[in-house]
Short mmCIF file of C-alpha atoms and ligand atoms in Angstrom, two decimals:
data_model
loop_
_atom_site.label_atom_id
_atom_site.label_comp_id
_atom_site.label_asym_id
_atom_site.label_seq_id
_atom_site.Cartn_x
_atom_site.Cartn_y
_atom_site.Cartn_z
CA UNK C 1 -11.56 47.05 -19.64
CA UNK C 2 -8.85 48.79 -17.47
CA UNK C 3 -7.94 48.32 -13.54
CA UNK C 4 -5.55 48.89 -11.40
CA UNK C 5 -3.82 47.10 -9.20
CA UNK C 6 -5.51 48.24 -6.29
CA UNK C 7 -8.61 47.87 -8.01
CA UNK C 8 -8.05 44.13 -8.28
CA UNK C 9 -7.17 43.83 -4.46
CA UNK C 10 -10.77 45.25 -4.06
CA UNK C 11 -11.97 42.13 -5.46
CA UNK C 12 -11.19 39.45 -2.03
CA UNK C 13 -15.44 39.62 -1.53
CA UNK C 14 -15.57 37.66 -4.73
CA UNK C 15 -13.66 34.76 -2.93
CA UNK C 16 -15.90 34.85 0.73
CA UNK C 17 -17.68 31.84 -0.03
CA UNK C 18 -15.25 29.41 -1.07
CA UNK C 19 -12.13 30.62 1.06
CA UNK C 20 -10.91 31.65 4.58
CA UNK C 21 -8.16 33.85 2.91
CA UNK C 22 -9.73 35.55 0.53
CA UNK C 23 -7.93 38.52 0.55
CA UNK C 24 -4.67 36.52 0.30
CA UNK C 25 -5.98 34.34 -2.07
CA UNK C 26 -6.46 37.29 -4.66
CA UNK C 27 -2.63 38.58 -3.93
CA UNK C 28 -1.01 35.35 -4.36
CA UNK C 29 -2.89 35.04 -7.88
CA UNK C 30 -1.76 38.86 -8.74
CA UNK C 31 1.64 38.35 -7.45
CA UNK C 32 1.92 35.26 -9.95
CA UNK C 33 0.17 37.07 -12.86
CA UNK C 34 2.40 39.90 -12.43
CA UNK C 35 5.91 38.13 -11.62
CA UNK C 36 6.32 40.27 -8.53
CA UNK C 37 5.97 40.31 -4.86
CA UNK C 38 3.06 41.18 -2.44
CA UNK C 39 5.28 44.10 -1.70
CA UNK C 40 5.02 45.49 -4.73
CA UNK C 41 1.09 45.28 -4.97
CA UNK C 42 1.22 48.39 -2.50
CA UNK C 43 3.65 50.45 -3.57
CA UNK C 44 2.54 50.16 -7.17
CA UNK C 45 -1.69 50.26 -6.53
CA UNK C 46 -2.33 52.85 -8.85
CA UNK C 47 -0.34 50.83 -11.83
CA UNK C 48 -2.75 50.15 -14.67
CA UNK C 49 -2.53 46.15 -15.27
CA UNK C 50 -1.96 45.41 -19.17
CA UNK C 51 -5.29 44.11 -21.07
CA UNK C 52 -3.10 40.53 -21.45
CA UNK C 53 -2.20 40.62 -17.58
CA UNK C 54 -5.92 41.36 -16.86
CA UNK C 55 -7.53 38.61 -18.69
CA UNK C 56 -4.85 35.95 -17.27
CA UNK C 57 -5.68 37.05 -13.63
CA UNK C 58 -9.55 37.06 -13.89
CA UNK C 59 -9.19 33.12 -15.88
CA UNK C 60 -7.45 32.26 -12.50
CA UNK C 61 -9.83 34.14 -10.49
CA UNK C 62 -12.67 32.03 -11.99
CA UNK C 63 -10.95 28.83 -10.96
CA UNK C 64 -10.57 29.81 -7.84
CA UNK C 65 -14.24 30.85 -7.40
CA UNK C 66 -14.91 27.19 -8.62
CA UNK C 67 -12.30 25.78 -5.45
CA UNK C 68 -9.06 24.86 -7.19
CA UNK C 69 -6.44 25.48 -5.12
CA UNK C 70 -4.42 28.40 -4.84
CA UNK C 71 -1.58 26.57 -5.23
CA UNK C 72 -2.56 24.51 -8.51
CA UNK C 73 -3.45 27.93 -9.66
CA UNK C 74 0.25 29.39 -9.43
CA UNK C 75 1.85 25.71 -9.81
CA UNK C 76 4.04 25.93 -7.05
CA UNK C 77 3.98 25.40 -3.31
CA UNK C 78 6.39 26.26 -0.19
CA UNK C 79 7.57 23.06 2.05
CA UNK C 80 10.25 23.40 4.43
CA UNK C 81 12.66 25.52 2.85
CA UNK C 82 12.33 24.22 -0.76
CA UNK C 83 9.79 25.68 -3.60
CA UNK C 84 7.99 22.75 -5.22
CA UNK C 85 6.46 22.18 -8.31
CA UNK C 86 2.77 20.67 -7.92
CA UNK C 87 -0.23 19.74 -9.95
CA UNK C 88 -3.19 17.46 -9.50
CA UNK C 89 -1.50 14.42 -9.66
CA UNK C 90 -0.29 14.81 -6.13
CA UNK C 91 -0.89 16.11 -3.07
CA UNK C 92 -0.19 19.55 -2.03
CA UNK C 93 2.71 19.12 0.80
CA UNK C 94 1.20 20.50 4.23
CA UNK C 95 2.64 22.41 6.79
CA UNK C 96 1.97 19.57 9.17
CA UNK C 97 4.20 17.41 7.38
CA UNK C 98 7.44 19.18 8.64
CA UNK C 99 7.51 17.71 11.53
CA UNK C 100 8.43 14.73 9.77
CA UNK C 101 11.47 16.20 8.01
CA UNK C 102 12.29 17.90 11.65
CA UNK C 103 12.06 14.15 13.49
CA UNK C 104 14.61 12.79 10.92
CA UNK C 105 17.01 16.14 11.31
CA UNK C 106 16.54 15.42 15.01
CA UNK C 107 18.65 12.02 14.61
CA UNK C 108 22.45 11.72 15.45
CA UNK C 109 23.72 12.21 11.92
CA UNK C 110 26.48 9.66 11.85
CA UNK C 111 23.76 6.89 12.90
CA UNK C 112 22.21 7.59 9.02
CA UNK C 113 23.42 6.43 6.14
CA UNK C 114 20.25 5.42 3.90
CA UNK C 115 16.40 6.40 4.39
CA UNK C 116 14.00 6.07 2.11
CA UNK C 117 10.73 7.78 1.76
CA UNK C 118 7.36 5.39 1.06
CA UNK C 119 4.66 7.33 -0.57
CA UNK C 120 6.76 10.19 -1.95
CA UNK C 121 4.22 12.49 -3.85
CA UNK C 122 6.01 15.89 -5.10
CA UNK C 123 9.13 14.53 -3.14
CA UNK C 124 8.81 17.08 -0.61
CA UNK C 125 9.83 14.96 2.41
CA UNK C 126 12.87 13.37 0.51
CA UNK C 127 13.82 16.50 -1.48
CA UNK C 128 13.88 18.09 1.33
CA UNK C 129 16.07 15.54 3.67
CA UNK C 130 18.47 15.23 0.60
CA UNK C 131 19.43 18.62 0.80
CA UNK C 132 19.75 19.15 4.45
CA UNK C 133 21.48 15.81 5.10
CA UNK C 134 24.10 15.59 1.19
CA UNK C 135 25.74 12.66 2.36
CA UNK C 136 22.33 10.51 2.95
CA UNK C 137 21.42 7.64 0.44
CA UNK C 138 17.80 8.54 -0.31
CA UNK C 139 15.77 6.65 -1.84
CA UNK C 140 11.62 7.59 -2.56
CA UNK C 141 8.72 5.46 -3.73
CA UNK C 142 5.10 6.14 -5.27
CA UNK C 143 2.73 4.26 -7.20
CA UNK C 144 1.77 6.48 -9.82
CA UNK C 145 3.63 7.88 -12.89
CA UNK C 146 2.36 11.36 -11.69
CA UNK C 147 3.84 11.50 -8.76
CA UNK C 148 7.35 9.97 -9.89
CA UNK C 149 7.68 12.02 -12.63
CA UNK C 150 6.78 15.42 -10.62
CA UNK C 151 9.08 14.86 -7.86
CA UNK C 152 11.83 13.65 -10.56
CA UNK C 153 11.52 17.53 -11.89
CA UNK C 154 11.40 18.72 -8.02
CA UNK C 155 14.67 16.93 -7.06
CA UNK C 156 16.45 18.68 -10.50
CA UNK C 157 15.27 22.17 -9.76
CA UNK C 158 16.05 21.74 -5.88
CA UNK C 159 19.81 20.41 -6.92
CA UNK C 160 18.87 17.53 -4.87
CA UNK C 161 20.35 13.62 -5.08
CA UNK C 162 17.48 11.48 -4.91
CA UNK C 163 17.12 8.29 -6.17
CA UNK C 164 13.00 7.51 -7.11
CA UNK C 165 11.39 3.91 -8.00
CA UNK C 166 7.91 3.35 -9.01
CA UNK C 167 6.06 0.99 -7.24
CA UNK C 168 3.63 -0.46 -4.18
CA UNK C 169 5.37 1.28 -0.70
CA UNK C 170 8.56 -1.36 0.07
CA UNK C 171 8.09 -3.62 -3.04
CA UNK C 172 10.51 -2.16 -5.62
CA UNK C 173 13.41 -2.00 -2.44
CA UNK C 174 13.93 -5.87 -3.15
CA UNK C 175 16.07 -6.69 -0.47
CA UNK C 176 17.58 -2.68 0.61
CA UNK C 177 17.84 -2.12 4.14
CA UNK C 178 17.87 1.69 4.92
CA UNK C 179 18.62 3.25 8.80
CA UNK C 180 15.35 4.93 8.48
CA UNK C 181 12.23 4.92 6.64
CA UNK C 182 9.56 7.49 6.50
CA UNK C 183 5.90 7.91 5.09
CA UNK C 184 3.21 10.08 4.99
CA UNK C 185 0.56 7.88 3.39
CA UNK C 186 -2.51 8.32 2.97
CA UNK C 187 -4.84 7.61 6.14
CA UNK C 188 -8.59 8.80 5.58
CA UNK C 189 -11.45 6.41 5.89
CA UNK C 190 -12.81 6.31 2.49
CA UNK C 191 -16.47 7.43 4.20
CA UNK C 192 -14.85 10.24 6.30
CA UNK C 193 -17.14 13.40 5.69
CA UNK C 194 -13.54 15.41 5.29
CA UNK C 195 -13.58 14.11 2.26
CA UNK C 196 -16.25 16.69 1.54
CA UNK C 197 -14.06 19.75 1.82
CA UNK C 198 -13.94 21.34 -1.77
CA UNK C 199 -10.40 21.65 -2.07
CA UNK C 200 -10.11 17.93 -1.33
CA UNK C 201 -12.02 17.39 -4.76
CA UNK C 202 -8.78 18.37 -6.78
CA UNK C 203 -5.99 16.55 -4.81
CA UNK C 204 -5.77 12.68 -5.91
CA UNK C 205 -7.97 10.31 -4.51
CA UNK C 206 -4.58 7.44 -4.21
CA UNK C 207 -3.12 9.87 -1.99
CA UNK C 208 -6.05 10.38 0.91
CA UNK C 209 -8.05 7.45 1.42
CA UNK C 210 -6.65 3.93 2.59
CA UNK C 211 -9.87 2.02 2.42
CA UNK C 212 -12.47 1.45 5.30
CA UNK C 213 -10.59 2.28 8.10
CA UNK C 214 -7.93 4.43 7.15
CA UNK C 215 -5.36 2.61 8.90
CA UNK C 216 -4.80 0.08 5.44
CA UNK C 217 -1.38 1.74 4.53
CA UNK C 218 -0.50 2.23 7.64
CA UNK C 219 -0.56 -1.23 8.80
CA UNK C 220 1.13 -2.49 5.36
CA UNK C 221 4.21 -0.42 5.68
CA UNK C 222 4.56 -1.17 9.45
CA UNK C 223 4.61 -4.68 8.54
CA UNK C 224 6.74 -4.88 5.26
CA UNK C 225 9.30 -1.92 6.60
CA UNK C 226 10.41 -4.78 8.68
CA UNK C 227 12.34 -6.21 6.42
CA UNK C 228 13.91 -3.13 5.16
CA UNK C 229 15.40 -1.81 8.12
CA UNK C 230 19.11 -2.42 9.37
CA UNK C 231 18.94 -3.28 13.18
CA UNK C 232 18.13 -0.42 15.56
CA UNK C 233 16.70 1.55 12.20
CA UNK C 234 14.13 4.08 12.53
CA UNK C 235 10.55 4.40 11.56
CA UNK C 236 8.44 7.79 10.96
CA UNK C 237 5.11 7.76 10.46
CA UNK C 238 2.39 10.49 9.48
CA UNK C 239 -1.15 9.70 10.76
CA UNK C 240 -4.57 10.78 10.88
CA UNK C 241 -5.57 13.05 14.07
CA UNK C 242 -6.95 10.38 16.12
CA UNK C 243 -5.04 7.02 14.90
CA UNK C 244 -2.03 7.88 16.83
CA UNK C 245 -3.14 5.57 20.06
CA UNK C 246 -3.59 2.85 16.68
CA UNK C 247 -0.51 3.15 14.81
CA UNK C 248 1.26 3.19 18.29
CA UNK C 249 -0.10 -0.49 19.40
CA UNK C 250 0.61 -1.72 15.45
CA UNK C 251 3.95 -0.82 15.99
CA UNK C 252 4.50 -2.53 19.23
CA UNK C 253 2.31 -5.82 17.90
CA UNK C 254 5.03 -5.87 15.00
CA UNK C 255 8.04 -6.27 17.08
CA UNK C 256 8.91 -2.29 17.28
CA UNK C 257 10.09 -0.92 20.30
CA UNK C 258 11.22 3.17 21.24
CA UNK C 259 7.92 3.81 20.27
CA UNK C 260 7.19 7.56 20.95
CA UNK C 261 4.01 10.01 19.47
CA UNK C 262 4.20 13.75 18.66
CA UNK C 263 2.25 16.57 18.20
CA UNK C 264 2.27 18.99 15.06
CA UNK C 265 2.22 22.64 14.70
CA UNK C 266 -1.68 22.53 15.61
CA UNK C 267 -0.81 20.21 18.85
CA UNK C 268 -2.44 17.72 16.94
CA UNK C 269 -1.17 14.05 17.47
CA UNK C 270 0.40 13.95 14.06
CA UNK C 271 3.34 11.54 13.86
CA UNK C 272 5.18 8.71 15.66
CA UNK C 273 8.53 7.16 15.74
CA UNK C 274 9.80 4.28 16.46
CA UNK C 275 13.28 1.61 15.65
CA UNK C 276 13.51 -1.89 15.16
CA UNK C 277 15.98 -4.84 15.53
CA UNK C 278 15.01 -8.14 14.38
CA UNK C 279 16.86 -10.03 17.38
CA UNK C 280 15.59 -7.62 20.68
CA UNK C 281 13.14 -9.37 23.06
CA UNK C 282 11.08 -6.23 23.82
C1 SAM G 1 -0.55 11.65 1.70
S1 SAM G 1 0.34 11.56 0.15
C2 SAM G 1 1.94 12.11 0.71
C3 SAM G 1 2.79 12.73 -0.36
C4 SAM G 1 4.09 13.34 0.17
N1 SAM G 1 4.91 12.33 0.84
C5 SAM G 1 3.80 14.47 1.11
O1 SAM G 1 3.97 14.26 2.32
O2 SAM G 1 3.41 15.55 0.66
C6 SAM G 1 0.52 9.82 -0.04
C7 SAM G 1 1.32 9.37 -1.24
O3 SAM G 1 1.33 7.94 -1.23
C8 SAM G 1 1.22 7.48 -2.57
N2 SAM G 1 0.66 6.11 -2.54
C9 SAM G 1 -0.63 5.73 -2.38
N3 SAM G 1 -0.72 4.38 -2.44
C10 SAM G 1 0.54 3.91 -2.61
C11 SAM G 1 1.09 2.59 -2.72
N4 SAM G 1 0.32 1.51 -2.67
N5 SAM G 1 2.42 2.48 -2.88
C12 SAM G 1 3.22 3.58 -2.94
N6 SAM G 1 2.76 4.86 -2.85
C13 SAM G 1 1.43 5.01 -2.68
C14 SAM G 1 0.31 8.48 -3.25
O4 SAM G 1 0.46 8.43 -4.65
C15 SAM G 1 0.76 9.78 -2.59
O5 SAM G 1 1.76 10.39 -3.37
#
């Protein structure tokens, strides 16, 4: 069999049924078969694609026509301004997610020394604040070998100074205190028809659904990060589209005060902050 590239590129219909980017979809893939850059795909579209080259892309064009993700196809995925290194033993960092990392850069930098990130994953919220902020004590939790051990690898390709513990959100801090913790965990109602979605299928189950009512690990790291933040420390949450209104009155039932919502890239109620002092009568 012989193609070229531009014959490839002809092949986005293939992709219609299980993707909104079709087209993209099948450039990303050749890009990664080919080592090279979308550029190049049109300045080189009459280049005949080597038989070894040819039978690599269509392999990953059959996954894809099954759902996995793009991004588990090439193994790596943009966040911020870091590349990480994914696979299906943790979630593919979102877009949305940013604004979490932004929040936390938003902060007077002398009033952080130490944050830790609950819920970790590929490390792309802690990786990420590591870099920008060098003289930050980081710290990052996850419950599963998968995760630790991917964003371990992250934090050594992005040069980054990260310090990662295994375990159930605050229980392997002991007795740390940090100036600000931060979380994206996960917040779907384990009956939520999102869950349908066929990319969702390949992403781990530990890192979308906190039981019945989505709000489970929400409510458990409001209440333990407590005891884990130096007075007038900062909280960040990630939450669901329509818990924001919840995690809000959580926070103010547990003492926390500041308490202030925002809005993600979509203008979707995405995140909320808030501080905490053990003493304050709010
Ligand atoms: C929504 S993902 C977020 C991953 C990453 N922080 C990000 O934003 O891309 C939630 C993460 O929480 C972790 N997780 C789930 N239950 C946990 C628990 N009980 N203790 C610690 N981490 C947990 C999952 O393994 C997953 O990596």
């Amino acid at each position: 069999m012989s193609a070229s590239i531009g014959d490839i590129l002809e092949l986005a219909s293939r992709l219609e049924a299980i993707s909104d980017s079709p087209a993209l979809d099948i450039q990303v893939i050749l890009c990664h078969v080919l080592g090279k850059s979308r550029s190049y795909l049109y300045s080189h579209s009459e280049d005949k694609l080597p038989e070894s080259q040819l039978t690599t892309f269509f392999e990953l064009l059959r996954r894809r026509q099954n759902g996995e993700p793009v991004v588990h196809l090439t193994g790596t995925k943009g966040f911020w301004n870091i590349e990480l290194s994914v696979n299906p033993t943790v979630l593919i960092p979102r877009p949305e997610t940013e604004l979490l990392v932004e929040l936390a850069l938003s902060l007077e930098q002398d009033q952080i020394k130490s944050m830790v990130d609950l819920g970790t994953g590929s490390g792309a919220i802690a990786i990420s604040l590591a870099r920008e902020r060098p003289d930050w004590i980081v710290f990052a939790t996850d419950i599963t070998t998968g995760a630790i051990t991917t964003a371990r690898r992250n934090a050594l390709s992005n040069n980054a100074n990260v310090n990662f513990i295994q375990g159930h959100w605050c229980r392997p801090l002991a007795d740390m205190r940090f100036d600000l913790i931060v979380s994206n965990p996960p917040y779907i109602k384990a009956n939520d028809p999102h869950l349908a979605q066929p990319e969702l299928k390949y992403e781990p189950l530990v890192a979308l659904i906190s039981d019945i009512d989505g709000l489970t690990a929400l409510r458990e790291i409001i209440v333990n990060s407590k005891r884990h933040l130096n007075p007038g420390g900062r909280i960040i949450l990630e939450h669901g589209y329509d818990q924001s209104n919840k995690v809000c009155a959580m926070l103010a039932s547990n003492g926390y005060h500041s308490i202030e919502a925002y809005q993600d890239i979509a203008n979707t109620d995405r995140a909320v902050m808030a501080r905490f002092d053990a003493t304050r009568k709010n």
